[in-house]
PDB file of C-alpha atoms and ligand atoms in Angstrom:
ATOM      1  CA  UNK A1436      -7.046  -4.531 -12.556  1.00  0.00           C
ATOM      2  CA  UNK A1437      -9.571  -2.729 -14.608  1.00  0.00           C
ATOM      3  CA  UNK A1438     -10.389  -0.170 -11.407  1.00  0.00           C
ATOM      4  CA  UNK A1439      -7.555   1.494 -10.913  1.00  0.00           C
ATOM      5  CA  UNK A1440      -4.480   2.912 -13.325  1.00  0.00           C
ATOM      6  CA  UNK A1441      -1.350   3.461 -11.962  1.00  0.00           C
ATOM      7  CA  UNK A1442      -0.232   7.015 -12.815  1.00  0.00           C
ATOM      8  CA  UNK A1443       2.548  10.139 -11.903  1.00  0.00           C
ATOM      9  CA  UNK A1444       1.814  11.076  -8.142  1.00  0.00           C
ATOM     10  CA  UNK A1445       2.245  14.376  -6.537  1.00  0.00           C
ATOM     11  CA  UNK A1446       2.875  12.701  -2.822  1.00  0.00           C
ATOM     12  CA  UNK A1447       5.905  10.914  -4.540  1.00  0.00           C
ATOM     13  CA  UNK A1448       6.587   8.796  -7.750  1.00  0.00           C
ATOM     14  CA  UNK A1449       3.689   6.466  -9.062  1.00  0.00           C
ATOM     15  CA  UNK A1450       0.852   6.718  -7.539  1.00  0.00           C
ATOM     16  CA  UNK A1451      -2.769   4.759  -8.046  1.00  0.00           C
ATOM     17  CA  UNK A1452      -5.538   6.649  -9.052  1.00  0.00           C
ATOM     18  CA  UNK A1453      -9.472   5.746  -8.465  1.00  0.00           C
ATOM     19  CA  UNK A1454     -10.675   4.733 -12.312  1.00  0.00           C
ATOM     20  CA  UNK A1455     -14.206   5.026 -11.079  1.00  0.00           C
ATOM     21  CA  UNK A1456     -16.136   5.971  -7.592  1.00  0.00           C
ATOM     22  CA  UNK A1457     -15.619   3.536  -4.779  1.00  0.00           C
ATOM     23  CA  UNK A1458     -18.278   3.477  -1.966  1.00  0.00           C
ATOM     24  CA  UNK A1459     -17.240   3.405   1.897  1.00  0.00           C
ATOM     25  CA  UNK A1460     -16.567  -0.533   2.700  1.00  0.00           C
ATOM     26  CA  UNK A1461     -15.980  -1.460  -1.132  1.00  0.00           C
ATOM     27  CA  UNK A1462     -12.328  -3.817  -2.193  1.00  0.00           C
ATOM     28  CA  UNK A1463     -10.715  -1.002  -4.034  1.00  0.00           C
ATOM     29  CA  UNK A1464      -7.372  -3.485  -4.574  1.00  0.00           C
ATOM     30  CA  UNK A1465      -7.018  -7.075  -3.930  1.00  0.00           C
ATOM     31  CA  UNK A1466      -3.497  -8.115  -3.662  1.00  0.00           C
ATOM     32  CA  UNK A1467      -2.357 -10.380  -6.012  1.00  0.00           C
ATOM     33  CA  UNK A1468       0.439 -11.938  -4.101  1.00  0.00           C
ATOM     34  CA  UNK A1469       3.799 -13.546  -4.854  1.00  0.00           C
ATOM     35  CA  UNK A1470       5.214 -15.486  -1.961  1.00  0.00           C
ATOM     36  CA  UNK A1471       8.598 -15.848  -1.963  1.00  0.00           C
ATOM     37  CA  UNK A1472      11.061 -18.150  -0.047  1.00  0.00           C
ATOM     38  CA  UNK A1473      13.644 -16.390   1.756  1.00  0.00           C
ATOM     39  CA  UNK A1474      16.241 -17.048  -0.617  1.00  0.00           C
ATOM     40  CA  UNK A1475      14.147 -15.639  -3.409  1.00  0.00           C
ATOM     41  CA  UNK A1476      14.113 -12.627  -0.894  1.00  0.00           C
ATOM     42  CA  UNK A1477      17.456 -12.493   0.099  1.00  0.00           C
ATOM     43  CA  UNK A1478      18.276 -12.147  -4.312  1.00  0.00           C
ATOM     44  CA  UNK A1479      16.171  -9.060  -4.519  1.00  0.00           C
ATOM     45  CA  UNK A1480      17.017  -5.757  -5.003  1.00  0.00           C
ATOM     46  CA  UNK A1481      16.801  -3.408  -2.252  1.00  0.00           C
ATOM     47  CA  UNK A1482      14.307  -1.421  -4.052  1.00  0.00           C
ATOM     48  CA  UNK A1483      12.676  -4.576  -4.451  1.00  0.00           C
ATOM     49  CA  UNK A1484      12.377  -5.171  -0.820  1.00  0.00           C
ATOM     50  CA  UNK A1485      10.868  -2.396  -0.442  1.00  0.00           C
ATOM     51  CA  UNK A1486       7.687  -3.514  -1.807  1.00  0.00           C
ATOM     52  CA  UNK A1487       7.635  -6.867   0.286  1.00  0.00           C
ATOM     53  CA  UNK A1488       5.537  -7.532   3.335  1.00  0.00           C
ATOM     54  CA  UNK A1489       6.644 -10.175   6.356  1.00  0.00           C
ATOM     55  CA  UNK A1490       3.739 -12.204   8.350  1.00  0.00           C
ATOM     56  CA  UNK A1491       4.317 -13.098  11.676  1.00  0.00           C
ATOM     57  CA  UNK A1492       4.250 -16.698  10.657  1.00  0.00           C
ATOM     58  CA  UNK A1493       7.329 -15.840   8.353  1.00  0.00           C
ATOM     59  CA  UNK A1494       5.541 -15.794   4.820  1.00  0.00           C
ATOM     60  CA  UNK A1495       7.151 -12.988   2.959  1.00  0.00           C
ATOM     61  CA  UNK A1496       5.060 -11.729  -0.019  1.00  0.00           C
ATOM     62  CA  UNK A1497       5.785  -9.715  -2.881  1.00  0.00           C
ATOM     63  CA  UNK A1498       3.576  -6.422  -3.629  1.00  0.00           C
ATOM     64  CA  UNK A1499       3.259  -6.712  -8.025  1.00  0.00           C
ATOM     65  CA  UNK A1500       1.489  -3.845  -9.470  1.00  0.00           C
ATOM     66  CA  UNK A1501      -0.567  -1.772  -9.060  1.00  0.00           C
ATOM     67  CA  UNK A1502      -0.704  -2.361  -5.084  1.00  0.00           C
ATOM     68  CA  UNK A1503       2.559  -1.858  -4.893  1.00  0.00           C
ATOM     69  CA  UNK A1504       2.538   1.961  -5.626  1.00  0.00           C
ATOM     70  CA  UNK A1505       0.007   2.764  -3.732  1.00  0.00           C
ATOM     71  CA  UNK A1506       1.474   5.748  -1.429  1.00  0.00           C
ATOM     72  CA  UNK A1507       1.249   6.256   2.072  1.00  0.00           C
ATOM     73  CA  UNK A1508      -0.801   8.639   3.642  1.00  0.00           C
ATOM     74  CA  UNK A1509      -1.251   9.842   7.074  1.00  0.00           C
ATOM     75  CA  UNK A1510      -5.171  10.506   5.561  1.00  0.00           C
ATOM     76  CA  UNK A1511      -5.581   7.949   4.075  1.00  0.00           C
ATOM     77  CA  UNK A1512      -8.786   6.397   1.931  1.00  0.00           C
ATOM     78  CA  UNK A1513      -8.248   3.274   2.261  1.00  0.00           C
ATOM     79  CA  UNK A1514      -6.966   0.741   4.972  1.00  0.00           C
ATOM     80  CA  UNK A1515      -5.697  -2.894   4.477  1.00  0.00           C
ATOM     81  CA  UNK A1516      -7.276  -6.210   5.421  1.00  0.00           C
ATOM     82  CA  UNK A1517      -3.937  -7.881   5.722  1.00  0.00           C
ATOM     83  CA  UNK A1518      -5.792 -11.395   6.929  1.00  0.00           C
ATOM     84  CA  UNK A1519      -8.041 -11.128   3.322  1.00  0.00           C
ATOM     85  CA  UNK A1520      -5.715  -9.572   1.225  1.00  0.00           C
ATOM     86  CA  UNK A1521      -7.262  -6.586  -0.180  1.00  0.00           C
ATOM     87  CA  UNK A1522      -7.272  -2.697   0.413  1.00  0.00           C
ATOM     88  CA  UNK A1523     -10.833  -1.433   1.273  1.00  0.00           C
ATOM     89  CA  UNK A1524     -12.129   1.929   1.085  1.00  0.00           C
ATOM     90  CA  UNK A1525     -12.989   4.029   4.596  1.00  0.00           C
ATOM     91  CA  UNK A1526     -14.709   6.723   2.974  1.00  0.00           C
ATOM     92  CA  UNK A1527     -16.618   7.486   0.024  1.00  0.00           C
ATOM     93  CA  UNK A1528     -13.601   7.962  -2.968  1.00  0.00           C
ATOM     94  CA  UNK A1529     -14.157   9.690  -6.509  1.00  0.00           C
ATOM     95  CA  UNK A1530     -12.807   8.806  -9.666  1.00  0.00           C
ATOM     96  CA  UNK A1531      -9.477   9.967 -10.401  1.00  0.00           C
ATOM     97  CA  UNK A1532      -8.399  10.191  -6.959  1.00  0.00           C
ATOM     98  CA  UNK A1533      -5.371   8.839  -5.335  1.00  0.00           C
ATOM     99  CA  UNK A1534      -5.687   5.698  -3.359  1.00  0.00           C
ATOM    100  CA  UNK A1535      -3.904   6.349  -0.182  1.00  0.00           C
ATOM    101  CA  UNK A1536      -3.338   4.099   2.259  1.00  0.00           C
ATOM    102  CA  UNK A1537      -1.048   3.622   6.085  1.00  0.00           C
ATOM    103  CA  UNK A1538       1.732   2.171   5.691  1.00  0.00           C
ATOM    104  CA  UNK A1539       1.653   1.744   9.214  1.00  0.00           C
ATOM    105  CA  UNK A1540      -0.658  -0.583   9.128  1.00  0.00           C
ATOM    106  CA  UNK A1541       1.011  -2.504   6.582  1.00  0.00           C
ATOM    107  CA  UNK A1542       3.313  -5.135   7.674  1.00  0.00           C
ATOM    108  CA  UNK A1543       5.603  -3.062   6.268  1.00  0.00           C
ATOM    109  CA  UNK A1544       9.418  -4.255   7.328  1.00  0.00           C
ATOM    110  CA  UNK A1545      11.771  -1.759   8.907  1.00  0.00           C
ATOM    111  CA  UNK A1546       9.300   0.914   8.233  1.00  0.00           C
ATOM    112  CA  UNK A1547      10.911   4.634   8.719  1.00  0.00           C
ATOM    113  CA  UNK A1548       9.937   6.892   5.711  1.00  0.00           C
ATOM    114  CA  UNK A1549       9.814  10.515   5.438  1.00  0.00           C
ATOM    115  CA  UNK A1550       6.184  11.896   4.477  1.00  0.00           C
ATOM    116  CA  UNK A1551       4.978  14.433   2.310  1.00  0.00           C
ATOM    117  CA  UNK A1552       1.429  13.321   2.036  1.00  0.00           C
ATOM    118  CA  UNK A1553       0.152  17.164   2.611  1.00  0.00           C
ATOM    119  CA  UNK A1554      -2.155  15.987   4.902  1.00  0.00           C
ATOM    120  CA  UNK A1555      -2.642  18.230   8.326  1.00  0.00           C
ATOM    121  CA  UNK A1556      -2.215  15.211  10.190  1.00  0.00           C
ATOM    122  CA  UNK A1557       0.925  14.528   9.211  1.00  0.00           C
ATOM    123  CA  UNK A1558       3.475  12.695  11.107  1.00  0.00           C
ATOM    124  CA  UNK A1559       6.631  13.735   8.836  1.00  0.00           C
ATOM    125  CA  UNK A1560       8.280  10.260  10.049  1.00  0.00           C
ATOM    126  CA  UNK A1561       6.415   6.985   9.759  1.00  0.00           C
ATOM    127  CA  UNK A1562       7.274   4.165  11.757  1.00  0.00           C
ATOM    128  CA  UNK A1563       5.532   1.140  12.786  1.00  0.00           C
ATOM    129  CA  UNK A1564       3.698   2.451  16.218  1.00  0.00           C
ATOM    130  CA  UNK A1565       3.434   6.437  15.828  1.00  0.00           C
TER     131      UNK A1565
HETATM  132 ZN1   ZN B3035       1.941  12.285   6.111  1.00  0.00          ZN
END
């Protein structure tokens, strides 16, 4: 991913930074997925579940990097197209800028997570429907 760089983040840990403008409506990440059986899923890590997604069909997939530190924001600049696979920007996004998306519209499982995203909209607690 030539893009985007994965970098230190001020909203927490890594983050992923902009490498170059992005327009409104442009694929800033396309996932590049690992599907895993359920017993692969059942050997990881906790902090390695972290960064899987569940379909409703079952399919669990595997966030590699970068996608999988992109943060959450409750502002975000960009917003998933979980049926294509890619994170798309809503606004216009400069280089060097964090790429923030909503976790909570990420298939995220058992999604409750503290926030510190700065933004004024922030909900402090995300989970899935709030
Ligand atoms: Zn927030």
């Amino acid at each position: 991913m030539v893009d985007v760089v994965v970098n230190e983040s001020n909203i927490h840990g890594k983050g992923v930074f902009a490498k170059r403008g992005f327009k409104k409506g442009e694929i800033v990440i396309r996932y590049n997925l690992k599907f895993l059986t359920k017993e692969e899923f059942a050997k990881l890590s906790e902090s390695e579940k972290h960064y899987t997604s569940k379909e409703e069909n079952g399919a669990i997939w595997l966030f590699p990097s970068p996608e999988r530190y992109v943060n959450h924001s409750c502002e975000p600049n960009t917003n998933p197209n979980l049926k294509e696979k890619f994170d798309f920007a809503i606004r216009d996004i400069k280089k060097g800028e964090e790429i923030l998306t909503d976790y909570r519209l990420d298939d995220v499982p058992d999604l409750n997570m503290k926030c510190n995203c700065g933004s004024k909209h922030c909900k402090k607690i995300i989970r899935k429907g709030n």
